[in-house]
Coordinates of C-alpha atoms (C1' of nucleotides) in Angstrom, one line a residue:
Chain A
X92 CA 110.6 113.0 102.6
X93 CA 107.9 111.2 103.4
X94 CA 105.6 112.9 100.3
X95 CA 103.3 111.1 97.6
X96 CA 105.5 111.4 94.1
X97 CA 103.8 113.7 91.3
X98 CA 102.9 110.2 89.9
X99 CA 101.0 109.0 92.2
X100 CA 99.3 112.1 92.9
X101 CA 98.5 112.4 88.9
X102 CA 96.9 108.5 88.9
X103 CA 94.7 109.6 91.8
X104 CA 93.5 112.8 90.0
X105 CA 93.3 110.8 87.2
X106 CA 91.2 107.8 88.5
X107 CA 89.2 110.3 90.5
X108 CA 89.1 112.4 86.7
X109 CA 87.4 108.6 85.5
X110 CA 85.0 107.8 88.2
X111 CA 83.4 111.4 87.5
X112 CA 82.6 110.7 84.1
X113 CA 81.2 107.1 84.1
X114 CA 79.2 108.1 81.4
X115 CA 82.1 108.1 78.8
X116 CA 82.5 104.5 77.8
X117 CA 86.8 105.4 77.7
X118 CA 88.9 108.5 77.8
X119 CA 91.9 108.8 76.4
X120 CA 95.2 110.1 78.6
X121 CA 95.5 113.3 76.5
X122 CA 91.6 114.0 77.6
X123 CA 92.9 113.7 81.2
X124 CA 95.9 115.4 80.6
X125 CA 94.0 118.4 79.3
X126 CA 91.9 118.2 81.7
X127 CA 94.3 118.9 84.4
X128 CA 97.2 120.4 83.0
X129 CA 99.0 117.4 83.2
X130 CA 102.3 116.0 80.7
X131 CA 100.4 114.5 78.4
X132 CA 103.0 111.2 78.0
X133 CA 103.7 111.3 81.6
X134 CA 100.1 110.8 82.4
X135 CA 99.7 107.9 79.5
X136 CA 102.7 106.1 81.0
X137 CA 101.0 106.3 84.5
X138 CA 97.7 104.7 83.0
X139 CA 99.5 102.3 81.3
X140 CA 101.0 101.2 85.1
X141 CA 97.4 101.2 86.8
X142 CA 96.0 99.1 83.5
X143 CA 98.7 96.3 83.8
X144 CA 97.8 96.5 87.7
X145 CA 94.4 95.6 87.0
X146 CA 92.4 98.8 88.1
X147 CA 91.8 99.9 84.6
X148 CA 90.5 98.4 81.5
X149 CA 92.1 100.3 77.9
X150 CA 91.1 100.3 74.7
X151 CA 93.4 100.8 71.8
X152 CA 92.8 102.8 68.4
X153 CA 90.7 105.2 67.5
X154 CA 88.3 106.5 70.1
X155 CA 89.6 104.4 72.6
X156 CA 91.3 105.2 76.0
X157 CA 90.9 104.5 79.8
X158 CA 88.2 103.1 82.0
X159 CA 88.0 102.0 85.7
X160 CA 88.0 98.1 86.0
X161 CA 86.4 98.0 89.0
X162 CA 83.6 100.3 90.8
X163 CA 84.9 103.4 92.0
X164 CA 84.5 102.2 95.9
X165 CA 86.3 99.6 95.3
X166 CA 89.7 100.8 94.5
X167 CA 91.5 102.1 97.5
X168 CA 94.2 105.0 97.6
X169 CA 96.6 102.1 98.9
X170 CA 96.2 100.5 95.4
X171 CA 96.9 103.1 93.5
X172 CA 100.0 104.5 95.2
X173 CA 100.9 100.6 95.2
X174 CA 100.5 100.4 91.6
X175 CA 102.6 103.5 90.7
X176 CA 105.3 103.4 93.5
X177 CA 105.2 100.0 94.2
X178 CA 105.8 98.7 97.8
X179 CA 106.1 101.3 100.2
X180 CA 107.6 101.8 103.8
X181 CA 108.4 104.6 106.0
X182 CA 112.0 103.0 106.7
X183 CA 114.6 102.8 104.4
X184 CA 115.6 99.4 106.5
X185 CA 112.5 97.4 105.3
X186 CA 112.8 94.7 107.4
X187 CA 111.2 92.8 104.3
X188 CA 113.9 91.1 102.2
X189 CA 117.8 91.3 103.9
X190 CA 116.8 93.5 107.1
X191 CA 118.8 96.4 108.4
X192 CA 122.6 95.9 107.7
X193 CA 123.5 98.4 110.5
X194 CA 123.6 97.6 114.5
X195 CA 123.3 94.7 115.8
X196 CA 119.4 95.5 115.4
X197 CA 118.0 98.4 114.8
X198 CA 115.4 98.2 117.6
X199 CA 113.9 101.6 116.3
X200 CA 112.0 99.6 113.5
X201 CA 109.3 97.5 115.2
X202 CA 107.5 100.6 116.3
X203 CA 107.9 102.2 112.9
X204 CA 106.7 99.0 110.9
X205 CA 103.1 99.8 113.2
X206 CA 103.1 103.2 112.1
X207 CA 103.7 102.2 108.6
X208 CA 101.1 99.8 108.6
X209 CA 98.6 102.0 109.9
X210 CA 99.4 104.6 107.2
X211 CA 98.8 101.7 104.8
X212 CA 95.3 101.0 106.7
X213 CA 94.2 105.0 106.7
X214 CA 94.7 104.7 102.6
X215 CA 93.3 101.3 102.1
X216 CA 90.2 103.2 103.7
X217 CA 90.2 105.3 100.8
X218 CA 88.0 104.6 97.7
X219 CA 88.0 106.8 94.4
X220 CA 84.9 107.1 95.3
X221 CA 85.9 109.3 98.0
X222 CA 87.9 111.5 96.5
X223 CA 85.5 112.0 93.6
X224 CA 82.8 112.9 96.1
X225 CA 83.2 116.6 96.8
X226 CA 81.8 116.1 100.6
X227 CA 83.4 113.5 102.6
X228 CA 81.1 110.8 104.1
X229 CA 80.3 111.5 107.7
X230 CA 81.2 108.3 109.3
X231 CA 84.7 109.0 108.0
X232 CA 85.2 112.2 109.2
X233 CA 83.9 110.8 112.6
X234 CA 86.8 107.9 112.5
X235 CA 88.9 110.0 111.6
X236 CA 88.6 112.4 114.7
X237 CA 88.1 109.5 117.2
X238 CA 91.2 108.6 115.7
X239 CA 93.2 111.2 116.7
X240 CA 91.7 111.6 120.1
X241 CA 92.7 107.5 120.5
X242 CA 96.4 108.5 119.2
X243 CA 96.9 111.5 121.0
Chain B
X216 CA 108.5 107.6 98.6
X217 CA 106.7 108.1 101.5
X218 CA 109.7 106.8 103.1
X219 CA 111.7 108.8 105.8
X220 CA 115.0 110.2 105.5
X221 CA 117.9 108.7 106.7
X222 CA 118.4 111.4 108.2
X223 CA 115.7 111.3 110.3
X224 CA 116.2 107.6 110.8
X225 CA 119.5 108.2 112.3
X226 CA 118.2 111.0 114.7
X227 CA 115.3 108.8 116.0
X228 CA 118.1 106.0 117.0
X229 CA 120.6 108.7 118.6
X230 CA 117.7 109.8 120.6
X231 CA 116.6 106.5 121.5
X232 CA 120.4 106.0 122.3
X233 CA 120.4 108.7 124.7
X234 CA 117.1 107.6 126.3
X235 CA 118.4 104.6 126.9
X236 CA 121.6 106.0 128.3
X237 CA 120.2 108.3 131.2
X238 CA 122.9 107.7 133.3
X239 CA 125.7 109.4 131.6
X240 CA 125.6 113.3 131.8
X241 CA 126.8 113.3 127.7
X242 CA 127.2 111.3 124.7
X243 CA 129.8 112.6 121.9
X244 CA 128.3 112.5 118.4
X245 CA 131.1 109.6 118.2
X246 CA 129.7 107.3 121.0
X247 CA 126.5 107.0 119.4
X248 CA 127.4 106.8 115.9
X249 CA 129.9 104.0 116.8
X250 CA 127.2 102.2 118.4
X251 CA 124.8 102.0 115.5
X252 CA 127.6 102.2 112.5
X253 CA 126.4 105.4 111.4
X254 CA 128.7 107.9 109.7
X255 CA 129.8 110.0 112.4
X256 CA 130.0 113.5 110.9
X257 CA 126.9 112.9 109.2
X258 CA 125.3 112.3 112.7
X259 CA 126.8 115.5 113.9
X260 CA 125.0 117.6 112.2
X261 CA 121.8 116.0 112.7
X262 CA 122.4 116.1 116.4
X263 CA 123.6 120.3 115.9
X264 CA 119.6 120.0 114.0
X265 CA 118.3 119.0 117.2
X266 CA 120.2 120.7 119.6
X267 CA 118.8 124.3 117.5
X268 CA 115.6 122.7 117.9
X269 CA 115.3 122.6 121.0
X270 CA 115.5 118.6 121.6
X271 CA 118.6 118.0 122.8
X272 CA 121.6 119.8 125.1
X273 CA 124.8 120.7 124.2
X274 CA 128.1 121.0 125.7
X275 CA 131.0 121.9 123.7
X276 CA 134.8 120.5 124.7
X277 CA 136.0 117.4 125.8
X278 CA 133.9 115.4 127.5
X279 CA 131.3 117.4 126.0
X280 CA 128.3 115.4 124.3
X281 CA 124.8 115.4 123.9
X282 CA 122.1 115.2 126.2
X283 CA 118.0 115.0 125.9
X284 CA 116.5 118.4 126.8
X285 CA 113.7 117.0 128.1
X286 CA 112.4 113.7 129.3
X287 CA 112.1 111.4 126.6
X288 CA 108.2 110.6 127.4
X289 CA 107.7 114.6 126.0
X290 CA 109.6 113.8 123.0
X291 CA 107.3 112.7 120.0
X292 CA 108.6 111.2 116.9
X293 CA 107.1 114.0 115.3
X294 CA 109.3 116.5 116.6
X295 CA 112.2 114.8 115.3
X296 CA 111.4 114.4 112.2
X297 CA 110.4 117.2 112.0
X298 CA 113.0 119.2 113.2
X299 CA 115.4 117.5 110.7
X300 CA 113.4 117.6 107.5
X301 CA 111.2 120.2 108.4
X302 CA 107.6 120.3 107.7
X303 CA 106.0 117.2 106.2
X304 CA 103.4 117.5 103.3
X305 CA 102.4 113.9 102.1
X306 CA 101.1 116.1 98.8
X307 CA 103.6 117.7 96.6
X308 CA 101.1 120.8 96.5
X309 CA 100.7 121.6 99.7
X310 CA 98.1 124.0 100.0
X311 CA 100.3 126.5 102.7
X312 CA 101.7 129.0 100.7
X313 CA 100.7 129.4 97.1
X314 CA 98.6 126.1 97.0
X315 CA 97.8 124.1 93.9
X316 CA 99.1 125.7 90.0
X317 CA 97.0 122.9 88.8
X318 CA 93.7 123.2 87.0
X319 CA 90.9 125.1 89.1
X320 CA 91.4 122.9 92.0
X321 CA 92.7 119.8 92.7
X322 CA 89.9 118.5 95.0
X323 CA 92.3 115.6 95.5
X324 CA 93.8 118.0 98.0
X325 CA 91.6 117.6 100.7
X326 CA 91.0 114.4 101.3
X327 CA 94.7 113.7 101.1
X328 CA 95.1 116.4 103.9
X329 CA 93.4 114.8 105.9
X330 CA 95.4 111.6 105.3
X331 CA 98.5 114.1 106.4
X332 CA 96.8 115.2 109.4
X333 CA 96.0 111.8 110.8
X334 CA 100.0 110.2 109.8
X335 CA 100.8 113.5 111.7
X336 CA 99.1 112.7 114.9
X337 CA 100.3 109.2 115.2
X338 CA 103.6 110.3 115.2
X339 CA 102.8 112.9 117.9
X340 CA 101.6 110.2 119.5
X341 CA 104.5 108.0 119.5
X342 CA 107.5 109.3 122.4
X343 CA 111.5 108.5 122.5
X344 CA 110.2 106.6 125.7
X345 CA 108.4 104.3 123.3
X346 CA 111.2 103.7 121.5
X347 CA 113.5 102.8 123.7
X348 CA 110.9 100.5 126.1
X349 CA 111.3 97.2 124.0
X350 CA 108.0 95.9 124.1
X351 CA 105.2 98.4 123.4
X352 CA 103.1 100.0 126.1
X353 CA 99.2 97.9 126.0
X354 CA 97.7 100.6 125.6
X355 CA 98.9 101.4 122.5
X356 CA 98.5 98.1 120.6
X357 CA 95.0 98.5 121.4
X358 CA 95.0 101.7 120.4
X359 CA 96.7 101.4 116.8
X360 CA 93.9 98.3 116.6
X361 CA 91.4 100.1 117.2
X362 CA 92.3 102.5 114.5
X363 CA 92.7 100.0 112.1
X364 CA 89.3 99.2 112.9
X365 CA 87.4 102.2 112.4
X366 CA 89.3 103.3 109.6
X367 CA 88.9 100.2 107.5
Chain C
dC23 C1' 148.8 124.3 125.5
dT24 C1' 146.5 120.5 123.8
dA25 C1' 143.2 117.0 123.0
dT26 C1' 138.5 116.5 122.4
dA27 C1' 134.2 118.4 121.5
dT28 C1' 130.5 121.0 119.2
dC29 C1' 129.4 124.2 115.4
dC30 C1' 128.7 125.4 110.5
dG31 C1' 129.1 126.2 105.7
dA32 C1' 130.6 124.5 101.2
dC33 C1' 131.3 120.8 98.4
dT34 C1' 131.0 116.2 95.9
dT35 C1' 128.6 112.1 94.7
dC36 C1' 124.7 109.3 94.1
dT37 C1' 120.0 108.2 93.5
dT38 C1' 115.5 109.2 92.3
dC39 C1' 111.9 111.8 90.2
dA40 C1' 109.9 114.2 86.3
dG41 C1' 109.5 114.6 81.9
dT42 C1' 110.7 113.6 76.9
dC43 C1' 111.5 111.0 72.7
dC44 C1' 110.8 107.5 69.5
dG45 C1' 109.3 103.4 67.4
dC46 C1' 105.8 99.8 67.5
dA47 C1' 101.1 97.6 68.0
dT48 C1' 96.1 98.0 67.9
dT49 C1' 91.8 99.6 66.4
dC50 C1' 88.4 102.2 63.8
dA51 C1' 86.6 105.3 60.0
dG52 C1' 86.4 106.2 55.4
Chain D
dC214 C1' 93.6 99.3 52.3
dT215 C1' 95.1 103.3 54.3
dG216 C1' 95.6 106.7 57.6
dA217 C1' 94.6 108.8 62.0
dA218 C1' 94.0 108.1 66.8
dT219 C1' 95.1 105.6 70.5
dG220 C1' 97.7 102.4 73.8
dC221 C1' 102.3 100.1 74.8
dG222 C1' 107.0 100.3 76.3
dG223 C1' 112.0 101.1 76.4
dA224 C1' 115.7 104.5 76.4
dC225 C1' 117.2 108.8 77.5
dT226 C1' 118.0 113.6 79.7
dG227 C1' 117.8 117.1 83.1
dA228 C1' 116.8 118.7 87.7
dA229 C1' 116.3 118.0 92.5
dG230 C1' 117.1 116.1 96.7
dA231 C1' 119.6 112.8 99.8
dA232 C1' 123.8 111.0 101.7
dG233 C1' 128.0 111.8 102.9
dT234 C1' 132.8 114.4 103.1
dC235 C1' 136.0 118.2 104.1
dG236 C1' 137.9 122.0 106.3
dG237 C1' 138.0 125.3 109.6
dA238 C1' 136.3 128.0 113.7
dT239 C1' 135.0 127.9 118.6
dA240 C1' 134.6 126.2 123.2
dT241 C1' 136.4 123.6 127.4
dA242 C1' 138.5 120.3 130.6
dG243 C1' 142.8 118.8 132.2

DNA sequence: CTATATCCGACTTCTTCAGTCCGCATTCAG
DNA sequence: CTGAATGCGGACTGAAGAAGTCGGATATAG
């Protein structure tokens, strides 16, 4: 409940994995795989996800592989996570396409749609770039504790 | 993924039922899962969760029911959730007990963590009270934008 | 005593996640 | 041209967790 799936976790480490090595023109899923200990055709099926989303470029045959389509700060957490899991929200109700079948309405839900969308908004803040860096930018770590002393 | 349980769904709305419902001394399991169509056994035991918890008040035999422990404005989200699917880890490897098998270290962790802490405090932040008061306390809005602010 | 409650463990069913397998398409080296 | 390395993508299996059910024990008001 409420936890990232092992997919999603492996494109992260994987995109982070890419944006370390920019000087490798493409690297294949296996080399990622390897890298991390990671099931080797799981992994490839996940890259093939993030390529048809658009946040990496692949390259068939021999020597190709996997590289990031876009600059590593400009590919958010949310993206990813998007791209693997597809739409997420903390409900099971999503008020998206035929609402909450139970109750009259299921007033509990507004509130929760703000929390979701401010859980989207903390991971949209979050670049590859990020992750790959082993020291977090200072600014974030600042918002990050005003935000909890606004929340709190 | 990253979605709640029903579970906890369900114990959110009975508490939010209760809040809302100051005046009787007691609520069966039955009243409230009549009122929102939930499966009443089911709630039951979610309501025995939160009684073991420390959330709520039981009194066994008829006319018995259920009853907030405290006032609903000391009741976070949090605390409901998780009392009913206990501790929440948005990382499959949470780094409590035996940490990450993985490769030397998945330096993914730690930003993510951080991620976890932040979801964590906005739903500390967020009371029964809330819940049940239709239209959000000001202060909160502007809180929740803020947030979005700084974090974007 | 009886009806209505909570309490609690075991159980089934359903869905989703994790991972595997296999065949096909693409590209490059020789 | 051929073969190896790679990406592409559907089908499948096994395991885990979620959702819900069942049955029985205990407590309590009337």
């Amino acid at each position: 409940m409420l936890k990232l799936t092992k997919k999603a976790d492996y494109g992260l480490m994987a995109l982070k994995y890419l944006a370390e090595h920019p000087e490798n023109p493409a690297l294949s899923a296996k080399d990622v795989a390897d890298a991390y200990g990671i099931p080797a055709q799981l992994l490839a099926k996940i890259l093939q996800l993030l390529t048809k989303n658009g946040l990496l470029k692949s390259h068939a045959g021999m020597n190709g592989g996997y590289a990031l389509a876009r600059d590593a700060r400009e590919i958010s957490a949310y993206e990813v996570i998007h791209a693997i899991d597809g739409p997420f929200f903390i409900t099971s109700c999503t008020k998206g396409a035929k609402s909450c079948e139970l109750t009259p309405s299921c007033t509990i839900k507004e509130p929760l749609a703000r929390v979701n969308d401010t859980i989207a908004g903390v991971l949209k803040s979050i670049s590859i770039q990020d992750l790959a860096e082993h020291e977090q930018p200072a600014h974030r770590q600042h918002a990050a504790q005003r935000l909890v002393a606004l929340t709190l």
